[in-house]
mmCIF file of C-alpha atoms in Angstrom:
data_model
loop_
_atom_site.group_PDB
_atom_site.id
_atom_site.type_symbol
_atom_site.label_atom_id
_atom_site.label_comp_id
_atom_site.label_asym_id
_atom_site.label_seq_id
_atom_site.Cartn_x
_atom_site.Cartn_y
_atom_site.Cartn_z
ATOM 1 C CA ARG A 1 -29.600 -51.262 25.414
ATOM 2 C CA ILE A 2 -30.762 -47.822 24.275
ATOM 3 C CA VAL A 3 -33.805 -47.173 22.061
ATOM 4 C CA THR A 4 -35.005 -43.970 20.418
ATOM 5 C CA TRP A 5 -38.432 -43.772 18.801
ATOM 6 C CA ASN A 6 -40.581 -41.019 17.323
ATOM 7 C CA VAL A 7 -43.921 -42.069 18.795
ATOM 8 C CA ARG A 8 -45.829 -39.289 16.946
ATOM 9 C CA GLY A 9 -48.078 -38.570 19.883
ATOM 10 C CA ARG A 10 -49.614 -41.153 22.172
ATOM 11 C CA ASN A 11 -52.393 -39.410 23.974
ATOM 12 C CA GLY A 12 -55.197 -41.842 23.218
ATOM 13 C CA PRO A 13 -55.321 -44.670 25.760
ATOM 14 C CA VAL A 14 -55.317 -47.445 23.121
ATOM 15 C CA ARG A 15 -52.394 -45.983 21.176
ATOM 16 C CA ARG A 16 -50.475 -45.203 24.367
ATOM 17 C CA SER A 17 -51.007 -48.786 25.562
ATOM 18 C CA ARG A 18 -49.716 -50.209 22.270
ATOM 19 C CA VAL A 19 -46.675 -47.924 22.265
ATOM 20 C CA PHE A 20 -45.750 -48.879 25.836
ATOM 21 C CA ALA A 21 -46.304 -52.579 25.150
ATOM 22 C CA ARG A 22 -43.886 -52.323 22.229
ATOM 23 C CA LEU A 23 -41.346 -50.339 24.250
ATOM 24 C CA ARG A 24 -41.499 -52.869 27.079
ATOM 25 C CA SER A 25 -40.978 -55.759 24.652
ATOM 26 C CA LEU A 26 -37.718 -54.143 23.474
ATOM 27 C CA LYS A 27 -36.253 -54.611 26.985
ATOM 28 C CA ALA A 28 -34.297 -51.381 26.731
ATOM 29 C CA ASP A 29 -32.420 -49.843 29.629
ATOM 30 C CA ILE A 30 -32.907 -46.290 28.365
ATOM 31 C CA ILE A 31 -35.656 -45.125 25.991
ATOM 32 C CA TYR A 32 -35.823 -41.781 24.194
ATOM 33 C CA PRO A 33 -39.392 -41.261 22.905
ATOM 34 C CA GLN A 34 -39.876 -38.148 20.766
ATOM 35 C CA GLU A 35 -43.017 -36.232 19.772
ATOM 36 C CA THR A 36 -44.705 -37.385 22.954
ATOM 37 C CA ASP A 37 -47.232 -34.540 22.608
ATOM 38 C CA LEU A 38 -47.764 -34.564 26.369
ATOM 39 C CA MET A 39 -48.290 -31.459 28.438
ATOM 40 C CA GLU A 40 -46.810 -31.057 31.931
ATOM 41 C CA LYS A 41 -50.035 -32.200 33.608
ATOM 42 C CA ASP A 42 -49.866 -35.447 31.586
ATOM 43 C CA ARG A 43 -46.335 -36.441 32.641
ATOM 44 C CA LEU A 44 -47.583 -39.287 34.845
ATOM 45 C CA LEU A 45 -48.838 -41.044 31.708
ATOM 46 C CA VAL A 46 -45.268 -42.116 30.939
ATOM 47 C CA ARG A 47 -44.876 -43.822 34.325
ATOM 48 C CA LYS A 48 -45.304 -47.560 33.939
ATOM 49 C CA GLY A 49 -44.398 -50.463 36.230
ATOM 50 C CA TRP A 50 -41.156 -51.225 34.385
ATOM 51 C CA VAL A 51 -40.081 -47.557 34.148
ATOM 52 C CA GLY A 52 -37.979 -46.522 37.126
ATOM 53 C CA GLN A 53 -37.300 -42.867 36.330
ATOM 54 C CA THR A 54 -38.700 -40.395 33.834
ATOM 55 C CA TYR A 55 -37.485 -37.059 32.534
ATOM 56 C CA HIS A 56 -39.925 -35.226 30.301
ATOM 57 C CA SER A 57 -39.909 -31.992 28.359
ATOM 58 C CA CYS A 58 -43.134 -30.655 26.906
ATOM 59 C CA TYR A 59 -43.619 -28.037 24.246
ATOM 60 C CA GLY A 60 -46.816 -26.764 25.878
ATOM 61 C CA THR A 61 -49.135 -26.976 22.877
ATOM 62 C CA ARG A 62 -49.355 -30.754 22.466
ATOM 63 C CA ALA A 63 -46.751 -30.604 19.734
ATOM 64 C CA GLY A 64 -43.294 -32.070 20.088
ATOM 65 C CA GLY A 65 -41.683 -32.819 23.384
ATOM 66 C CA GLY A 66 -39.466 -35.670 24.386
ATOM 67 C CA ALA A 67 -38.613 -37.886 27.310
ATOM 68 C CA ILE A 68 -35.933 -40.084 28.771
ATOM 69 C CA LEU A 69 -37.270 -43.259 30.380
ATOM 70 C CA ILE A 70 -34.923 -45.291 32.573
ATOM 71 C CA SER A 71 -35.745 -48.930 33.284
ATOM 72 C CA LYS A 72 -36.045 -50.016 36.919
ATOM 73 C CA ARG A 73 -33.282 -52.565 36.384
ATOM 74 C CA THR A 74 -30.824 -49.840 35.287
ATOM 75 C CA ARG A 75 -28.556 -48.437 38.012
ATOM 76 C CA PHE A 76 -28.865 -44.720 37.516
ATOM 77 C CA THR A 77 -28.561 -41.667 39.717
ATOM 78 C CA GLY A 78 -29.555 -38.357 38.196
ATOM 79 C CA THR A 79 -27.651 -35.383 39.562
ATOM 80 C CA LYS A 80 -28.856 -32.539 37.324
ATOM 81 C CA THR A 81 -31.686 -32.072 34.853
ATOM 82 C CA VAL A 82 -31.899 -29.349 32.220
ATOM 83 C CA THR A 83 -35.086 -28.739 30.264
ATOM 84 C CA ASP A 84 -35.193 -25.985 27.703
ATOM 85 C CA PRO A 85 -38.328 -23.802 27.539
ATOM 86 C CA GLY A 86 -39.150 -24.893 23.978
ATOM 87 C CA GLY A 87 -39.495 -28.515 25.018
ATOM 88 C CA ARG A 88 -36.804 -29.552 22.578
ATOM 89 C CA TYR A 89 -34.522 -31.609 24.805
ATOM 90 C CA VAL A 90 -34.108 -33.132 28.217
ATOM 91 C CA SER A 91 -30.729 -33.903 29.730
ATOM 92 C CA GLY A 92 -29.510 -35.330 32.986
ATOM 93 C CA VAL A 93 -25.987 -35.356 34.322
ATOM 94 C CA LEU A 94 -25.638 -38.698 36.075
ATOM 95 C CA GLY A 95 -23.673 -39.882 39.070
ATOM 96 C CA GLY A 96 -21.420 -42.921 39.054
ATOM 97 C CA ALA A 97 -20.017 -43.120 35.528
ATOM 98 C CA LEU A 98 -20.709 -39.417 34.950
ATOM 99 C CA VAL A 99 -22.543 -39.428 31.650
ATOM 100 C CA VAL A 100 -24.920 -36.984 30.035
ATOM 101 C CA LEU A 101 -28.124 -38.288 28.461
ATOM 102 C CA VAL A 102 -29.764 -35.952 25.971
ATOM 103 C CA ASN A 103 -32.934 -36.370 23.924
ATOM 104 C CA VAL A 104 -32.819 -33.716 21.207
ATOM 105 C CA TYR A 105 -36.022 -33.022 19.318
ATOM 106 C CA ALA A 106 -34.736 -30.555 16.744
ATOM 107 C CA PRO A 107 -36.629 -28.566 14.104
ATOM 108 C CA ASN A 108 -37.064 -30.501 10.877
ATOM 109 C CA TRP A 109 -35.417 -27.757 8.822
ATOM 110 C CA ASP A 110 -31.744 -26.815 8.705
ATOM 111 C CA ASP A 111 -31.356 -24.562 11.746
ATOM 112 C CA SER A 112 -27.660 -24.174 12.541
ATOM 113 C CA GLU A 113 -28.383 -21.695 15.355
ATOM 114 C CA PHE A 114 -30.532 -24.271 17.160
ATOM 115 C CA ILE A 115 -27.713 -26.826 16.999
ATOM 116 C CA LYS A 116 -25.092 -24.273 18.159
ATOM 117 C CA LYS A 117 -27.260 -23.118 21.068
ATOM 118 C CA THR A 118 -28.151 -26.668 22.127
ATOM 119 C CA MET A 119 -24.549 -27.867 22.044
ATOM 120 C CA ALA A 120 -23.399 -24.805 24.022
ATOM 121 C CA GLU A 121 -25.978 -25.471 26.755
ATOM 122 C CA ILE A 122 -25.119 -29.146 27.031
#
């Protein structure tokens, strides 16, 4: 089960707790939260007891950013991680079934160059 959710920031402890309680209740194997608004120093805030692995990309100004959260019960081996400097996406090339997981947080205006560049890098 895969879930994507624009969490619109979750830096306050009460809001963050509610968001993670909801995410846990969904029993997802892979979760793609967007607009996490977390800076690099805050990346441990996405680590919870039921989350086995995390991949996070931050925008650097508490705006945007995304993550990939992998449940502990999900058999997953990351072999490569790519994070773009704008904090727009996180991807991991995985062992075993060889899949690519990508969380794209794109501009909310029509930006064909962003899409072309992102697809070329993936």
